[in-house]
Short mmCIF file of C-alpha atoms and ligand atoms in Angstrom, two decimals:
data_model
loop_
_atom_site.label_atom_id
_atom_site.label_comp_id
_atom_site.label_asym_id
_atom_site.label_seq_id
_atom_site.Cartn_x
_atom_site.Cartn_y
_atom_site.Cartn_z
CA MET X 139 -0.23 0.23 -0.14
CA ASP X 140 1.61 3.23 -1.17
CA VAL X 141 1.32 5.40 2.48
CA ALA X 142 1.72 8.79 1.68
CA SER X 143 -2.06 8.42 0.69
CA SER X 144 -2.38 8.05 4.20
CA SER X 145 -5.80 9.88 5.65
CA LEU X 146 -3.88 10.07 8.76
CA ALA X 147 -1.68 12.63 10.13
CA LEU X 148 1.21 11.10 10.82
CA HIS X 149 3.47 14.81 10.87
CA ASN X 150 4.72 14.23 14.21
CA SER X 151 5.21 10.47 14.17
CA ARG X 152 7.31 10.81 10.87
CA GLN X 153 8.89 13.44 12.76
CA PHE X 154 10.22 10.84 15.42
CA TYR X 155 10.59 8.10 13.61
CA GLU X 156 13.57 10.73 11.12
CA ARG X 157 14.56 11.60 14.27
CA ALA X 158 15.53 7.81 16.38
CA GLN X 159 17.17 6.84 13.17
CA HIS X 160 20.04 8.37 14.43
CA THR X 161 20.92 7.64 17.70
CA ILE X 162 18.56 3.96 17.31
CA PRO X 163 18.86 1.18 15.29
CA GLY X 164 15.99 1.12 13.37
CA GLY X 165 14.59 3.89 15.34
CA VAL X 166 12.78 1.49 17.25
CA ASN X 167 14.53 -0.81 20.65
CA SER X 168 12.65 -4.15 19.27
CA PRO X 169 11.22 -4.82 15.86
CA ALA X 170 9.15 -5.57 15.72
CA ARG X 171 7.49 -1.97 16.07
CA ALA X 172 9.30 -0.74 13.02
CA PHE X 173 5.97 -1.61 11.39
CA ASP X 174 8.89 -3.61 7.93
CA SER X 175 5.85 -6.12 7.05
CA VAL X 176 3.61 -3.48 6.36
CA GLY X 177 5.17 -0.91 5.79
CA GLY X 178 4.54 2.52 6.51
CA THR X 179 6.09 4.97 9.66
CA PRO X 180 5.39 3.15 12.73
CA LEU X 181 2.75 5.19 15.63
CA PHE X 182 5.15 6.95 17.97
CA ILE X 183 2.37 6.92 21.19
CA GLU X 184 2.63 9.47 23.33
CA GLY X 185 -0.18 7.28 25.63
CA GLY X 186 -3.31 5.43 26.57
CA GLU X 187 -5.98 5.31 28.93
CA GLY X 188 -8.96 1.34 28.95
CA ALA X 189 -8.97 0.31 24.72
CA PHE X 190 -7.07 3.48 23.45
CA LEU X 191 -3.92 4.61 22.95
CA HIS X 192 -2.96 7.75 21.15
CA ASP X 193 -0.12 8.88 19.05
CA THR X 194 1.30 11.81 19.07
CA ASP X 195 -0.94 13.59 16.32
CA GLY X 196 -3.56 13.90 18.85
CA ASN X 197 -4.60 10.83 16.48
CA GLU X 198 -6.63 8.09 19.14
CA TYR X 199 -7.23 4.57 17.92
CA LEU X 200 -8.91 0.74 19.68
CA ASP X 201 -5.67 -1.20 20.78
CA TYR X 202 -5.78 -5.09 19.40
CA VAL X 203 -1.81 -5.22 20.33
CA GLY X 204 -2.09 -4.61 24.10
CA SER X 205 1.48 -4.22 24.03
CA TRP X 206 2.24 -6.93 22.40
CA GLY X 207 0.02 -9.17 25.42
CA PRO X 208 0.94 -7.31 28.54
CA MET X 209 -2.65 -5.04 29.07
CA ILE X 210 -4.90 -7.65 29.62
CA PHE X 211 -7.10 -4.51 31.79
CA GLY X 212 -6.03 -2.36 29.78
CA HIS X 213 -3.04 1.73 29.98
CA ALA X 214 -3.45 2.61 32.57
CA HIS X 215 -5.38 0.73 34.78
CA PRO X 216 -5.90 2.35 38.14
CA GLU X 217 -5.32 -0.53 40.50
CA VAL X 218 -2.11 -0.86 37.94
CA VAL X 219 -1.32 3.04 38.84
CA THR X 220 -1.74 3.91 42.16
CA ALA X 221 0.45 0.58 43.08
CA VAL X 222 3.54 2.19 41.43
CA GLN X 223 3.07 4.96 42.52
CA ASP X 224 3.61 3.84 45.90
CA GLN X 225 6.60 2.52 45.54
CA ALA X 226 7.96 4.46 43.83
CA GLU X 227 8.27 6.72 47.23
CA LYS X 228 9.19 3.81 48.84
CA SER X 229 12.31 3.65 46.34
CA THR X 230 12.23 1.32 42.80
CA SER X 231 15.06 -1.09 43.46
CA PHE X 232 17.13 -2.04 47.07
CA GLY X 233 18.43 -5.41 45.82
CA ALA X 234 17.58 -6.73 48.97
CA PRO X 235 13.89 -9.43 49.15
CA THR X 236 10.68 -8.19 50.38
CA GLU X 237 7.88 -10.07 50.94
CA ILE X 238 5.30 -8.76 47.07
CA GLU X 239 8.13 -10.78 46.04
CA ILE X 240 6.86 -13.61 48.34
CA GLU X 241 2.45 -12.78 47.37
CA VAL X 242 3.82 -12.63 43.38
CA ALA X 243 5.03 -15.83 43.69
CA GLU X 244 2.33 -17.32 46.09
CA LEU X 245 -0.05 -16.07 43.55
CA VAL X 246 1.18 -17.72 41.31
CA CYS X 247 1.75 -21.20 42.34
CA ASP X 248 -2.13 -20.82 42.92
CA LEU X 249 -2.74 -19.67 39.46
CA VAL X 250 -0.48 -22.22 36.91
CA PRO X 251 -1.57 -25.08 38.38
CA SER X 252 2.73 -26.97 37.13
CA ILE X 253 4.49 -24.33 39.74
CA GLU X 254 5.21 -24.86 43.17
CA LYS X 255 8.49 -23.22 42.52
CA VAL X 256 8.90 -19.70 40.57
CA ARG X 257 11.62 -17.74 40.40
CA MET X 258 11.51 -13.46 38.76
CA VAL X 259 13.22 -12.39 35.57
CA ASN X 260 12.97 -9.26 33.94
CA SER X 261 11.94 -10.58 29.70
CA GLY X 262 10.41 -13.49 28.94
CA THR X 263 12.96 -13.70 26.90
CA GLU X 264 15.71 -14.72 30.09
CA ALA X 265 12.78 -17.11 30.99
CA THR X 266 13.20 -19.25 28.13
CA MET X 267 16.79 -19.12 28.51
CA SER X 268 17.20 -20.11 32.44
CA ALA X 269 14.42 -22.67 31.89
CA ALA X 270 16.17 -24.28 28.83
CA ARG X 271 19.62 -24.24 31.22
CA LEU X 272 18.04 -25.68 34.25
CA ALA X 273 16.28 -28.05 31.66
CA ARG X 274 20.45 -28.86 30.90
CA GLY X 275 21.57 -28.65 33.52
CA TYR X 276 19.06 -31.14 35.99
CA THR X 277 19.04 -33.89 33.20
CA GLY X 278 23.26 -33.53 31.83
CA ARG X 279 22.10 -33.50 29.07
CA ASP X 280 23.41 -31.04 25.68
CA LYS X 281 20.00 -30.80 23.33
CA ILE X 282 16.42 -29.14 23.06
CA ILE X 283 14.18 -29.74 20.82
CA LYS X 284 12.25 -27.10 19.18
CA PHE X 285 9.74 -25.47 16.25
CA GLU X 286 9.31 -24.34 14.15
CA GLY X 287 7.52 -20.41 13.53
CA ASN X 288 7.29 -20.92 18.08
CA TYR X 289 8.63 -18.20 19.15
CA HIS X 290 10.78 -18.37 23.25
CA GLY X 291 13.00 -14.69 22.81
CA HIS X 292 16.18 -13.93 21.33
CA GLY X 293 18.63 -15.85 23.47
CA ASP X 294 21.08 -17.42 20.91
CA PHE X 295 20.44 -21.12 20.74
CA PHE X 296 16.41 -20.19 20.30
CA LEU X 297 17.79 -18.42 17.10
CA ILE X 298 17.35 -21.38 14.52
CA ALA X 299 15.93 -22.01 11.01
CA ALA X 300 15.44 -25.43 10.15
CA GLY X 301 18.41 -25.91 8.26
CA SER X 302 17.83 -28.70 4.89
CA GLY X 303 17.53 -32.25 5.37
CA ALA X 304 15.67 -34.85 5.95
CA MET X 305 17.01 -34.55 9.54
CA THR X 306 16.15 -31.58 10.12
CA LEU X 307 19.46 -29.85 12.04
CA GLY X 308 19.20 -26.41 12.87
CA GLU X 309 21.05 -23.63 11.54
CA PRO X 310 21.46 -20.11 12.60
CA ASP X 311 19.08 -17.79 12.14
CA SER X 312 20.63 -15.08 12.64
CA PRO X 313 24.88 -13.17 11.38
CA GLY X 314 26.46 -13.60 14.81
CA VAL X 315 24.86 -16.89 16.10
CA THR X 316 27.48 -19.76 16.05
CA LYS X 317 27.27 -23.01 14.49
CA GLY X 318 27.65 -23.96 18.22
CA ASN X 319 24.85 -22.90 18.80
CA ALA X 320 23.08 -24.45 15.89
CA LYS X 321 24.52 -27.58 16.90
CA ASP X 322 21.71 -28.38 20.11
CA THR X 323 18.67 -27.07 18.49
CA LEU X 324 16.38 -30.06 16.82
CA LEU X 325 13.37 -27.52 15.45
CA ALA X 326 10.37 -29.64 14.57
CA ARG X 327 7.06 -28.88 12.62
CA TYR X 328 4.07 -28.06 14.63
CA ASN X 329 1.84 -29.95 15.79
CA ASP X 330 3.52 -33.28 14.52
CA LEU X 331 3.57 -35.69 16.34
CA ASP X 332 5.04 -38.37 14.44
CA HIS X 333 8.20 -35.64 13.64
CA VAL X 334 8.92 -34.90 17.16
CA ARG X 335 9.09 -38.41 17.71
CA HIS X 336 11.87 -38.99 15.35
CA LEU X 337 13.64 -36.44 16.57
CA VAL X 338 13.04 -37.85 19.48
CA GLU X 339 14.49 -41.38 18.70
CA ALA X 340 17.10 -40.68 16.74
CA ASN X 341 18.46 -38.78 19.63
CA GLU X 342 18.33 -41.39 22.53
CA GLY X 343 19.80 -39.88 25.45
CA GLU X 344 20.27 -36.13 24.66
CA VAL X 345 17.74 -34.63 23.68
CA ALA X 346 17.28 -32.14 27.12
CA CYS X 347 13.62 -30.49 27.56
CA ILE X 348 11.28 -29.91 23.98
CA ILE X 349 10.09 -25.91 24.37
CA VAL X 350 6.78 -25.58 23.08
CA GLU X 351 4.58 -22.60 22.63
CA PRO X 352 1.39 -24.65 24.05
CA VAL X 353 -1.08 -22.24 21.76
CA ALA X 354 1.45 -20.39 19.38
CA GLY X 355 1.08 -16.39 19.02
CA ASN X 356 4.00 -15.76 17.06
CA MET X 357 3.49 -17.61 13.55
CA GLY X 358 -0.13 -15.57 14.17
CA CYS X 359 -2.05 -17.98 16.64
CA ILE X 360 -2.38 -21.06 15.68
CA PRO X 361 -3.65 -24.15 18.87
CA PRO X 362 -2.90 -27.24 18.93
CA GLN X 363 -4.27 -29.94 17.50
CA PRO X 364 -5.62 -32.69 19.54
CA GLY X 365 -2.94 -34.60 21.33
CA PHE X 366 -0.34 -32.70 20.47
CA LEU X 367 0.30 -32.15 24.19
CA GLU X 368 -0.95 -34.64 25.25
CA GLY X 369 1.63 -36.42 23.09
CA LEU X 370 4.47 -34.88 24.44
CA ARG X 371 3.62 -35.25 27.47
CA GLU X 372 4.36 -38.54 27.49
CA LEU X 373 6.60 -38.79 25.14
CA CYS X 374 8.57 -37.00 27.06
CA ASP X 375 7.92 -39.18 30.28
CA ALA X 376 8.62 -42.32 28.01
CA HIS X 377 12.73 -40.54 27.53
CA ASP X 378 12.89 -38.76 30.56
CA ILE X 379 13.01 -35.24 29.04
CA VAL X 380 12.07 -31.97 30.77
CA LEU X 381 8.59 -30.89 28.97
CA ILE X 382 8.79 -26.55 29.45
CA PHE X 383 6.03 -24.76 28.37
CA ASP X 384 6.74 -21.53 26.54
CA GLU X 385 3.52 -19.83 28.02
CA VAL X 386 5.38 -15.79 27.83
CA MET X 387 1.67 -14.94 25.40
CA THR X 388 -0.67 -17.56 26.87
CA GLY X 389 -0.41 -17.47 30.69
CA PHE X 390 -2.95 -15.08 32.56
CA ARG X 391 -4.44 -15.07 28.20
CA VAL X 392 -5.98 -18.10 27.49
CA ALA X 393 -7.50 -19.51 30.92
CA PRO X 394 -5.73 -17.64 34.07
CA GLY X 395 -3.83 -21.35 34.80
CA GLY X 396 -2.69 -20.75 31.15
CA VAL X 397 -3.17 -23.27 27.85
CA GLN X 398 -2.10 -25.81 30.68
CA GLU X 399 -5.47 -25.71 32.78
CA ARG X 400 -7.32 -25.34 29.63
CA ILE X 401 -6.14 -28.14 28.43
CA GLY X 402 -5.29 -30.71 31.00
CA VAL X 403 -1.29 -31.23 30.10
CA THR X 404 0.95 -30.68 33.51
CA PRO X 405 4.54 -29.06 32.34
CA ASP X 406 7.49 -29.55 33.81
CA LEU X 407 8.27 -25.90 34.05
CA THR X 408 6.17 -23.18 32.46
CA CYS X 409 7.84 -20.10 31.53
CA LEU X 410 6.12 -16.73 31.65
CA GLY X 411 6.13 -12.78 30.38
CA LYS X 412 3.84 -10.33 29.44
CA ILE X 413 0.90 -10.10 31.92
CA ILE X 414 3.06 -11.76 35.43
CA GLY X 415 4.65 -7.98 35.03
CA GLY X 416 1.73 -5.68 33.92
CA GLY X 417 2.81 -4.48 31.63
CA LEU X 418 6.79 -3.86 33.59
CA PRO X 419 9.53 -5.81 31.70
CA VAL X 420 9.14 -8.65 34.27
CA GLY X 421 9.81 -12.77 32.93
CA ALA X 422 9.22 -15.72 34.94
CA TYR X 423 10.09 -19.87 34.90
CA GLY X 424 8.73 -22.09 37.66
CA GLY X 425 7.52 -25.57 37.91
CA ARG X 426 8.23 -28.67 39.56
CA GLN X 427 9.75 -28.17 42.75
CA ASP X 428 12.69 -30.95 41.81
CA ILE X 429 13.45 -29.20 39.59
CA MET X 430 13.65 -25.89 40.74
CA ASP X 431 15.36 -26.53 43.83
CA TYR X 432 17.96 -28.06 41.00
CA VAL X 433 18.73 -23.13 40.40
CA SER X 434 21.33 -21.89 42.53
CA PRO X 435 21.97 -20.67 45.15
CA THR X 436 19.58 -24.20 46.62
CA GLY X 437 21.72 -25.77 43.57
CA PRO X 438 23.84 -26.19 41.19
CA VAL X 439 22.47 -24.03 37.73
CA TYR X 440 23.47 -20.70 38.32
CA GLN X 441 20.99 -17.83 37.04
CA ALA X 442 21.23 -14.49 38.37
CA GLY X 443 19.39 -10.82 38.02
CA THR X 444 20.03 -6.87 40.00
CA LEU X 445 16.72 -5.64 38.83
CA SER X 446 14.86 -9.56 39.70
CA GLY X 447 12.08 -8.79 41.77
CA ASN X 448 12.58 -5.44 41.21
CA PRO X 449 10.39 -3.87 43.72
CA LEU X 450 8.24 -1.33 41.30
CA ALA X 451 8.32 -4.94 38.58
CA MET X 452 6.43 -6.78 41.46
CA ARG X 453 3.74 -4.31 42.31
CA ALA X 454 2.06 -4.48 39.37
CA GLY X 455 2.64 -7.46 38.76
CA HIS X 456 0.15 -7.92 42.22
CA ALA X 457 -1.78 -6.02 40.94
CA ILE X 458 -2.12 -7.63 38.48
CA LEU X 459 -2.48 -11.07 39.46
CA SER X 460 -4.56 -10.89 41.74
CA LYS X 461 -6.89 -8.86 40.21
CA ILE X 462 -7.02 -12.18 38.24
CA ALA X 463 -7.33 -13.94 41.33
CA ALA X 464 -10.37 -12.12 42.20
CA GLU X 465 -12.46 -12.63 40.02
CA LYS X 466 -11.60 -15.32 37.00
CA ASP X 467 -14.47 -16.76 37.29
CA ARG X 468 -16.30 -13.90 35.31
CA ILE X 469 -13.52 -12.72 33.19
CA TYR X 470 -12.22 -15.26 31.46
CA ASP X 471 -16.01 -16.43 30.30
CA GLU X 472 -16.71 -12.48 29.24
CA LEU X 473 -12.71 -12.36 26.85
CA GLU X 474 -13.69 -15.27 25.05
CA ALA X 475 -18.16 -14.10 24.61
CA TYR X 476 -15.32 -11.11 23.20
CA ALA X 477 -12.95 -12.56 21.23
CA GLU X 478 -16.06 -14.86 19.89
CA ALA X 479 -18.12 -12.82 18.51
CA LEU X 480 -15.18 -10.67 17.72
CA GLU X 481 -14.76 -13.83 15.43
CA ARG X 482 -18.13 -14.26 14.49
CA GLY X 483 -18.34 -11.07 13.08
CA THR X 484 -15.39 -11.43 10.87
CA ARG X 485 -16.07 -13.94 9.43
CA ASP X 486 -19.57 -13.07 7.97
CA ASN X 487 -17.83 -9.78 6.52
CA LEU X 488 -15.26 -11.91 5.43
CA GLU X 489 -18.17 -14.20 3.31
CA ALA X 490 -19.62 -11.42 1.79
CA LEU X 491 -16.18 -10.23 -0.07
CA ASN X 492 -16.24 -13.89 -0.67
CA LEU X 493 -13.04 -13.29 0.71
CA ASP X 494 -10.39 -16.95 1.50
CA TYR X 495 -9.60 -16.60 5.17
CA THR X 496 -8.57 -18.70 8.37
CA THR X 497 -9.91 -17.41 11.42
CA HIS X 498 -8.41 -18.59 14.88
CA GLN X 499 -9.74 -17.84 18.46
CA VAL X 500 -8.17 -18.55 21.83
CA GLY X 501 -8.95 -17.04 24.84
CA ALA X 502 -7.72 -13.76 24.93
CA MET X 503 -6.23 -13.50 20.96
CA GLY X 504 -6.65 -15.07 18.38
CA SER X 505 -5.88 -13.73 14.70
CA LEU X 506 -7.46 -13.69 10.35
CA PHE X 507 -5.31 -15.39 7.82
CA PHE X 508 -6.13 -14.34 4.63
CA THR X 509 -5.78 -18.36 3.53
CA ASP X 510 -7.77 -20.92 2.67
CA GLU X 511 -5.52 -23.29 4.03
CA ASP X 512 -6.06 -25.38 7.14
CA VAL X 513 -3.44 -22.86 9.37
CA VAL X 514 -1.30 -25.48 11.66
CA ASP X 515 1.50 -25.14 11.46
CA GLN X 516 4.57 -22.56 9.85
CA THR X 517 4.75 -23.88 5.93
CA THR X 518 0.88 -23.46 6.56
CA ALA X 519 0.98 -19.83 8.12
CA GLN X 520 2.89 -18.17 5.50
CA THR X 521 -0.11 -19.42 2.28
CA SER X 522 -1.27 -16.65 4.03
CA ASP X 523 -1.49 -13.48 1.21
CA THR X 524 0.70 -10.33 2.88
CA ASP X 525 0.18 -8.27 1.07
CA ARG X 526 -3.40 -8.08 1.27
CA TYR X 527 -3.24 -7.83 5.53
CA ALA X 528 -0.70 -5.01 5.14
CA ALA X 529 -3.33 -3.53 3.26
CA TYR X 530 -5.93 -4.58 5.27
CA PHE X 531 -4.17 -3.37 9.02
CA HIS X 532 -3.68 0.64 7.42
CA ALA X 533 -7.06 0.32 6.49
CA MET X 534 -8.20 -0.80 9.63
CA LEU X 535 -5.45 2.27 10.65
CA GLU X 536 -7.24 5.33 9.52
CA GLU X 537 -10.85 3.92 10.82
CA GLY X 538 -8.95 3.91 13.98
CA ILE X 539 -8.35 0.44 14.75
CA TYR X 540 -4.87 -0.85 15.83
CA LEU X 541 -4.44 -4.53 15.06
CA PRO X 542 -1.31 -5.79 15.16
CA PRO X 543 1.93 -4.29 12.48
CA SER X 544 2.24 -8.55 10.88
CA GLN X 545 -0.11 -10.39 9.23
CA PHE X 546 1.93 -13.08 11.96
CA GLU X 547 1.65 -11.82 15.52
CA ALA X 548 -1.68 -12.43 17.26
CA MET X 549 -4.38 -9.67 17.92
CA PHE X 550 -4.76 -9.45 22.01
CA PHE X 551 -8.15 -9.11 23.83
CA GLY X 552 -8.76 -7.19 27.25
CA THR X 553 -10.93 -6.54 30.14
CA CYS X 554 -11.28 -3.06 28.63
CA HIS X 555 -12.58 -4.17 25.26
CA GLY X 556 -16.85 -4.64 25.11
CA GLU X 557 -19.62 -4.45 22.98
CA GLU X 558 -19.93 -1.24 21.98
CA HIS X 559 -15.97 -1.95 20.89
CA LEU X 560 -17.22 -4.80 19.45
CA ASP X 561 -19.33 -2.69 17.00
CA THR X 562 -17.60 -0.60 15.79
CA THR X 563 -14.99 -2.99 14.47
CA LEU X 564 -16.84 -4.87 13.77
CA ALA X 565 -18.52 -1.39 11.45
CA ALA X 566 -15.09 -0.15 10.25
CA GLN X 567 -13.63 -3.71 9.24
CA ARG X 568 -16.67 -3.87 6.43
CA ARG X 569 -15.02 -1.07 5.27
CA ALA X 570 -11.65 -2.12 5.37
CA LEU X 571 -11.83 -4.66 4.07
CA ARG X 572 -14.55 -3.45 0.84
CA GLN X 573 -11.47 -1.38 0.58
CA VAL X 574 -8.63 -4.33 0.98
CA HIS X 575 -11.00 -6.55 -2.07
CA ALA X 576 -11.02 -3.78 -3.67
C1 PLP O 1 6.61 -12.55 23.32
C2 PLP O 1 7.41 -14.15 23.70
C3 PLP O 1 8.76 -14.32 24.05
C4 PLP O 1 9.65 -13.21 25.02
O1 PLP O 1 9.81 -12.87 25.73
P1 PLP O 1 10.12 -10.68 25.74
O2 PLP O 1 9.96 -10.02 27.30
O3 PLP O 1 9.79 -9.75 24.83
O4 PLP O 1 11.89 -11.61 25.50
C5 PLP O 1 9.07 -15.71 24.29
N1 PLP O 1 8.51 -16.73 23.66
C6 PLP O 1 6.82 -16.79 23.80
C7 PLP O 1 5.26 -17.32 24.14
C8 PLP O 1 6.50 -15.28 23.65
O5 PLP O 1 5.18 -14.88 22.95
#
């Protein structure tokens, strides 16, 4: 799409973007923000409230990105604001233990079925890196199995792409990742249990862990097929492999206790992030007590952090998690109802125009793929018409709806989204899709 034809006033965002390029690589602190997949100028945001964001030009948008997941109660939720202000007055960091860390840990252990003990870190990336190190230390094995199209942050041994050939040895997916890193990462196809079994059997006694997004969200939203997660559990049990659910995105989102609660499959370790920090930088990993006690200082596997369990972040996380614990019987039904209604309306809109589509929705996340294929893994997700998605994204933006700036990122819903937003979104979508279709 010719973004210059955009009728949105983006004068300030354009200026900031230009200025940012001089001192920040690509003008952004995380690549997906640069709108590379859809083109155009990234919006520079000034503030947000509830379901809405406003940019530096004064445009207002209904937000379906929610900071890529954390904002399940919307922006500037009063309980989070108060918690953070209150803590800031008592200092923002001590590097010594605090009571609030225990309270957050207790909430996490109560909410997430498999977690008996939990360690706080500062991001999802740190959580997955640490969990994989722990699994390796605990099992005394080097190899890990991950799935094509799953994202676990930017740790070296996760930035691995499928190589050629039937045995699917990994290859570095970024310069700077060594062949040494790649040789210990095996790539499996999502939703393909036979492929995983084959990899495990070909590397008998060498695989420390299988790490999986139990509902994939980083190639668009793709649910596990019936039996897939159960099959991984059985395989891990049979071969003494640590099963890690990366619930950085799905934790507290598809159910209070994540996918493991929703589907009833229990991993050995779980990685958390995003919602757990209420919009502040928090990650966590936790699980079986015998494995978690293998972390220092009780165990030999080293992991540490100057700002881990930071009181400001813990206060924000505590505000979110205690609200979830108190209101979970109501809010997850409401989130699901909103997401389902939006999916139904979206299908109607697409069918009225005879456009090819596949939609997925699990709890408070979902995706619209512009393809008529069944989307079950990375290969089928990639059949989507990304040019059409880019055009749709920009048409929606002009309508004041902020969608993820990539076909392969999920949409997130929050308790801030209500009936009135549903109607606004579907009406905007009808106009946007007509434009895309033309
Ligand atoms: C976002 C995400 C990560 C990385 O978390 P960061 O906080 O961005 O480092 C890891 N795994 C999954 C499934 C994610 O969605």
